[in-house]
Amino acid sequence: MSAPHEALLLYAELVEGLAMLYGRHAEAVLYSLHEPAGVALRVAGGNRQPGAAMTDAEQRLLAELQRRGGNRLCLTHQRLGAPVRSLLQALRGPAGELTGVLCLHLDLSAPLHQLVADLLPPENERPQASAENFSNNVEELVTLTVERTIDAINADPDVANNAKNKQIVTTLFEKGIFDIKDAIAMVSDKLNISKHTVYLYIRQKKRDDEETSPK
C-alpha cells in the first residue's frame, strides 16, 4: 500500500465521528483520488456504500478544489430538489499532493425538530435549564435557521430574484419553522413582507403538496 493511501486511511475514523455528530440526516464520505479515483473508501450515514462513485455535484466541487485547494462549503440539491448543505475538504499526502476528499452532506429538507434533536446531546447528558433559558434557546435557534435559509437561497443563482421570498418561505415551511410560535412574524420582518404574504405562500405550498400527493 502506498504512503499517500495509508495517510488517507487515517481519516477513516473521522467519517464515523462526523456522521454521529450531525445525526441521521447527515452523510460523511471519504473518497480516494488514487486509482480507481473518486471511489468511496468509507461511508457513514446515508444510503451509499464503500466503493460508490462520486456524485455529479461532488465532481463539480472537486474540480474547484483541484484548482484552489482548501475546502468548499455550499448549498447543493438532490435529484428531487431537496436542499443539502455540503462541505468538501481537500486531503493531502506527505508530499502535499491532493490524495483524497472528505465530504459531509446535511439534508436540510428534513423536519426541523429532527435536525435539532440530532444536534442536542442525549437526554441524560443535558444540563438542567430553566424554562426561561429554554425559551431563549428556541428563539435563537429559529432566528439562526431563518437567517441561514435566507442567505442560502439569496445566494442560489438557480432561484430567480422575484421568486426568492416565496422559496424561502416554502423551505422554512418544509423545515417545520412555522410550527413554532411567532415564526411567521419573524420571517415577515426578515423578508420585509407582510404576514398575509407569508400565509399566502404557505397556503400555496400546502395546495401544491395536496395536488402532488398520491390519491
Short mmCIF file of C-alpha atoms in Angstrom, two decimals:
data_model
loop_
_atom_site.label_atom_id
_atom_site.label_comp_id
_atom_site.label_asym_id
_atom_site.label_seq_id
_atom_site.Cartn_x
_atom_site.Cartn_y
_atom_site.Cartn_z
CA MET A 1 0.00 0.00 0.00
CA SER A 2 1.40 3.43 -0.95
CA ALA A 3 2.28 6.04 1.67
CA PRO A 4 -0.36 8.55 0.39
CA HIS A 5 -3.03 5.85 0.56
CA GLU A 6 -2.02 4.91 4.11
CA ALA A 7 -2.13 8.58 5.12
CA LEU A 8 -5.62 8.87 3.65
CA LEU A 9 -6.91 5.97 5.74
CA LEU A 10 -6.02 7.92 8.88
CA TYR A 11 -9.13 9.99 8.17
CA ALA A 12 -11.41 6.95 8.08
CA GLU A 13 -12.40 7.15 11.75
CA LEU A 14 -13.27 10.83 11.30
CA VAL A 15 -16.01 9.81 8.84
CA GLU A 16 -17.89 7.89 11.53
CA GLY A 17 -17.49 10.72 14.03
CA LEU A 18 -18.85 13.37 11.68
CA ALA A 19 -21.92 11.32 10.80
CA MET A 20 -22.56 10.69 14.50
CA LEU A 21 -22.12 14.39 15.31
CA TYR A 22 -24.66 15.64 12.76
CA GLY A 23 -27.21 12.85 13.11
CA ARG A 24 -29.46 10.71 10.97
CA HIS A 25 -29.82 13.22 8.13
CA ALA A 26 -26.07 13.56 7.57
CA GLU A 27 -23.77 11.58 5.30
CA ALA A 28 -19.97 11.58 5.56
CA VAL A 29 -17.82 10.08 2.81
CA LEU A 30 -14.07 9.64 2.40
CA TYR A 31 -13.01 9.48 -1.27
CA SER A 32 -9.67 8.38 -2.65
CA LEU A 33 -8.19 10.22 -5.62
CA HIS A 34 -5.81 7.35 -6.37
CA GLU A 35 -6.69 4.64 -8.84
CA PRO A 36 -9.52 4.00 -9.05
CA ALA A 37 -10.08 7.74 -8.49
CA GLY A 38 -13.27 9.10 -6.97
CA VAL A 39 -14.23 5.90 -5.16
CA ALA A 40 -15.56 5.95 -1.59
CA LEU A 41 -13.25 4.31 0.95
CA ARG A 42 -15.54 4.86 3.93
CA VAL A 43 -19.18 5.94 4.18
CA ALA A 44 -21.23 6.74 7.28
CA GLY A 45 -24.89 7.75 7.21
CA GLY A 46 -26.96 7.94 4.02
CA ASN A 47 -27.65 5.02 1.69
CA ARG A 48 -24.35 4.68 -0.16
CA GLN A 49 -21.72 2.03 0.46
CA PRO A 50 -17.90 1.89 0.22
CA GLY A 51 -16.94 1.62 -3.44
CA ALA A 52 -19.60 4.13 -4.54
CA ALA A 53 -18.57 6.73 -7.10
CA MET A 54 -18.71 10.48 -6.57
CA THR A 55 -22.00 12.20 -7.35
CA ASP A 56 -22.18 14.77 -10.15
CA ALA A 57 -22.32 17.60 -7.59
CA GLU A 58 -19.27 16.25 -5.76
CA GLN A 59 -17.34 16.01 -9.02
CA ARG A 60 -18.11 19.65 -9.83
CA LEU A 61 -16.96 20.77 -6.39
CA LEU A 62 -13.85 18.58 -6.67
CA ALA A 63 -12.85 20.44 -9.82
CA GLU A 64 -12.88 23.67 -7.80
CA LEU A 65 -10.83 22.06 -5.03
CA GLN A 66 -8.24 20.90 -7.52
CA ARG A 67 -7.89 24.45 -8.81
CA ARG A 68 -7.61 26.25 -5.50
CA GLY A 69 -7.34 23.64 -2.71
CA GLY A 70 -8.69 24.16 0.80
CA ASN A 71 -12.37 23.37 1.17
CA ARG A 72 -15.71 24.16 -0.41
CA LEU A 73 -18.88 24.86 1.58
CA CYS A 74 -22.09 25.34 -0.39
CA LEU A 75 -25.74 24.52 -0.92
CA THR A 76 -26.40 21.67 -3.36
CA HIS A 77 -29.56 19.80 -4.29
CA GLN A 78 -30.53 16.15 -4.50
CA ARG A 79 -32.16 14.74 -7.64
CA LEU A 80 -35.64 15.52 -6.33
CA GLY A 81 -34.64 19.08 -5.45
CA ALA A 82 -34.12 18.70 -1.69
CA PRO A 83 -31.57 21.25 -0.41
CA VAL A 84 -28.34 19.83 1.01
CA ARG A 85 -25.62 21.69 2.90
CA SER A 86 -22.34 20.26 1.60
CA LEU A 87 -18.74 20.56 2.73
CA LEU A 88 -15.82 19.14 0.74
CA GLN A 89 -12.40 19.18 2.40
CA ALA A 90 -9.26 18.53 0.36
CA LEU A 91 -6.90 15.97 1.92
CA ARG A 92 -3.20 15.97 1.12
CA GLY A 93 -0.47 13.36 1.37
CA PRO A 94 3.01 13.63 2.94
CA ALA A 95 4.39 15.48 -0.10
CA GLY A 96 1.48 17.94 -0.24
CA GLU A 97 -0.25 16.23 -3.14
CA LEU A 98 -4.06 16.01 -3.24
CA THR A 99 -4.84 12.42 -2.26
CA GLY A 100 -8.48 12.42 -1.24
CA VAL A 101 -11.60 14.34 -0.32
CA LEU A 102 -13.68 14.26 2.85
CA CYS A 103 -17.34 15.10 2.15
CA LEU A 104 -20.10 15.96 4.61
CA HIS A 105 -23.70 16.39 3.44
CA LEU A 106 -26.60 17.53 5.64
CA ASP A 107 -30.14 17.14 4.28
CA LEU A 108 -31.89 20.45 5.01
CA SER A 109 -35.27 19.16 3.81
CA ALA A 110 -35.57 17.07 6.99
CA PRO A 111 -38.12 18.27 9.59
CA LEU A 112 -36.59 20.91 11.83
CA HIS A 113 -37.41 19.05 15.05
CA GLN A 114 -35.43 16.03 13.83
CA LEU A 115 -32.40 18.12 12.88
CA VAL A 116 -32.48 19.83 16.26
CA ALA A 117 -32.96 16.57 18.15
CA ASP A 118 -29.90 15.08 16.46
CA LEU A 119 -27.74 18.09 17.36
CA LEU A 120 -28.75 18.06 21.03
CA PRO A 121 -26.99 15.73 23.49
CA PRO A 122 -28.85 12.67 24.83
CA GLU A 123 -31.44 13.46 27.50
CA ASN A 124 -29.30 12.07 30.33
CA GLU A 125 -26.37 14.29 29.31
CA ARG A 126 -28.24 17.57 29.07
CA PRO A 127 -27.69 20.17 31.80
CA GLN A 128 -30.71 21.28 33.77
CA ALA A 129 -32.07 24.57 32.46
CA SER A 130 -34.90 26.86 33.47
CA ALA A 131 -37.94 27.35 31.26
CA GLU A 132 -36.77 30.90 30.54
CA ASN A 133 -33.39 29.73 29.24
CA PHE A 134 -35.06 27.07 27.12
CA SER A 135 -37.33 29.68 25.56
CA ASN A 136 -34.35 31.88 24.71
CA ASN A 137 -32.53 28.95 23.09
CA VAL A 138 -35.53 28.15 20.89
CA GLU A 139 -35.77 31.78 19.78
CA GLU A 140 -32.06 31.83 18.92
CA LEU A 141 -32.39 28.56 17.01
CA VAL A 142 -35.33 29.82 14.96
CA THR A 143 -33.50 33.08 14.21
CA LEU A 144 -30.39 31.22 13.11
CA THR A 145 -32.36 28.80 10.91
CA VAL A 146 -34.28 31.64 9.26
CA GLU A 147 -31.14 33.70 8.62
CA ARG A 148 -29.20 30.75 7.17
CA THR A 149 -32.08 29.80 4.90
CA ILE A 150 -32.41 33.37 3.64
CA ASP A 151 -28.67 33.60 2.98
CA ALA A 152 -28.57 30.24 1.18
CA ILE A 153 -31.49 30.96 -1.14
CA ASN A 154 -30.43 34.55 -1.85
CA ALA A 155 -27.06 33.15 -2.92
CA ASP A 156 -28.60 30.45 -5.12
CA PRO A 157 -28.36 31.57 -8.78
CA ASP A 158 -30.95 28.98 -9.81
CA VAL A 159 -33.71 30.85 -7.95
CA ALA A 160 -34.99 33.96 -9.73
CA ASN A 161 -34.91 37.18 -7.72
CA ASN A 162 -38.68 37.61 -7.88
CA ALA A 163 -39.16 34.07 -6.54
CA LYS A 164 -36.66 34.14 -3.67
CA ASN A 165 -39.09 35.20 -0.92
CA LYS A 166 -41.57 32.50 -1.88
CA GLN A 167 -38.77 29.88 -1.99
CA ILE A 168 -37.51 31.00 1.43
CA VAL A 169 -40.98 30.67 2.97
CA THR A 170 -41.50 27.29 1.27
CA THR A 171 -38.16 25.95 2.53
CA LEU A 172 -38.85 27.16 6.07
CA PHE A 173 -42.29 25.52 5.92
CA GLU A 174 -40.65 22.22 4.94
CA LYS A 175 -38.32 22.55 7.91
CA GLY A 176 -41.26 22.99 10.29
CA ILE A 177 -40.31 26.52 11.35
CA PHE A 178 -43.88 27.78 11.23
CA ASP A 179 -44.94 25.26 13.87
CA ILE A 180 -43.07 27.48 16.34
CA LYS A 181 -44.83 30.45 17.93
CA ASP A 182 -44.21 33.89 16.37
CA ALA A 183 -42.16 32.40 13.50
CA ILE A 184 -44.45 33.93 10.86
CA ALA A 185 -43.97 37.42 12.31
CA MET A 186 -40.21 36.90 12.46
CA VAL A 187 -39.99 35.74 8.83
CA SER A 188 -42.24 38.60 7.75
CA ASP A 189 -39.88 41.12 9.39
CA LYS A 190 -36.74 39.47 7.98
CA LEU A 191 -38.08 39.46 4.41
CA ASN A 192 -39.79 42.84 4.73
CA ILE A 193 -43.08 41.42 3.51
CA SER A 194 -46.49 41.27 5.17
CA LYS A 195 -47.64 38.38 7.29
CA HIS A 196 -50.52 37.95 4.83
CA THR A 197 -47.95 37.28 2.08
CA VAL A 198 -46.23 34.66 4.25
CA TYR A 199 -49.59 32.98 4.88
CA LEU A 200 -50.29 33.08 1.13
CA TYR A 201 -47.02 31.30 0.30
CA ILE A 202 -47.75 28.69 2.99
CA ARG A 203 -51.24 28.05 1.58
CA GLN A 204 -49.81 27.69 -1.92
CA LYS A 205 -47.23 25.20 -0.64
CA LYS A 206 -49.91 23.15 1.12
CA ARG A 207 -52.08 23.18 -2.01
CA ASP A 208 -49.15 22.07 -4.17
CA ASP A 209 -48.39 19.24 -1.74
CA GLU A 210 -52.02 18.09 -1.84
CA GLU A 211 -52.05 18.11 -5.64
CA THR A 212 -48.86 16.06 -5.92
CA SER A 213 -49.62 13.60 -3.13
CA PRO A 214 -50.86 10.10 -4.08
CA LYS A 215 -54.62 9.83 -4.10
#
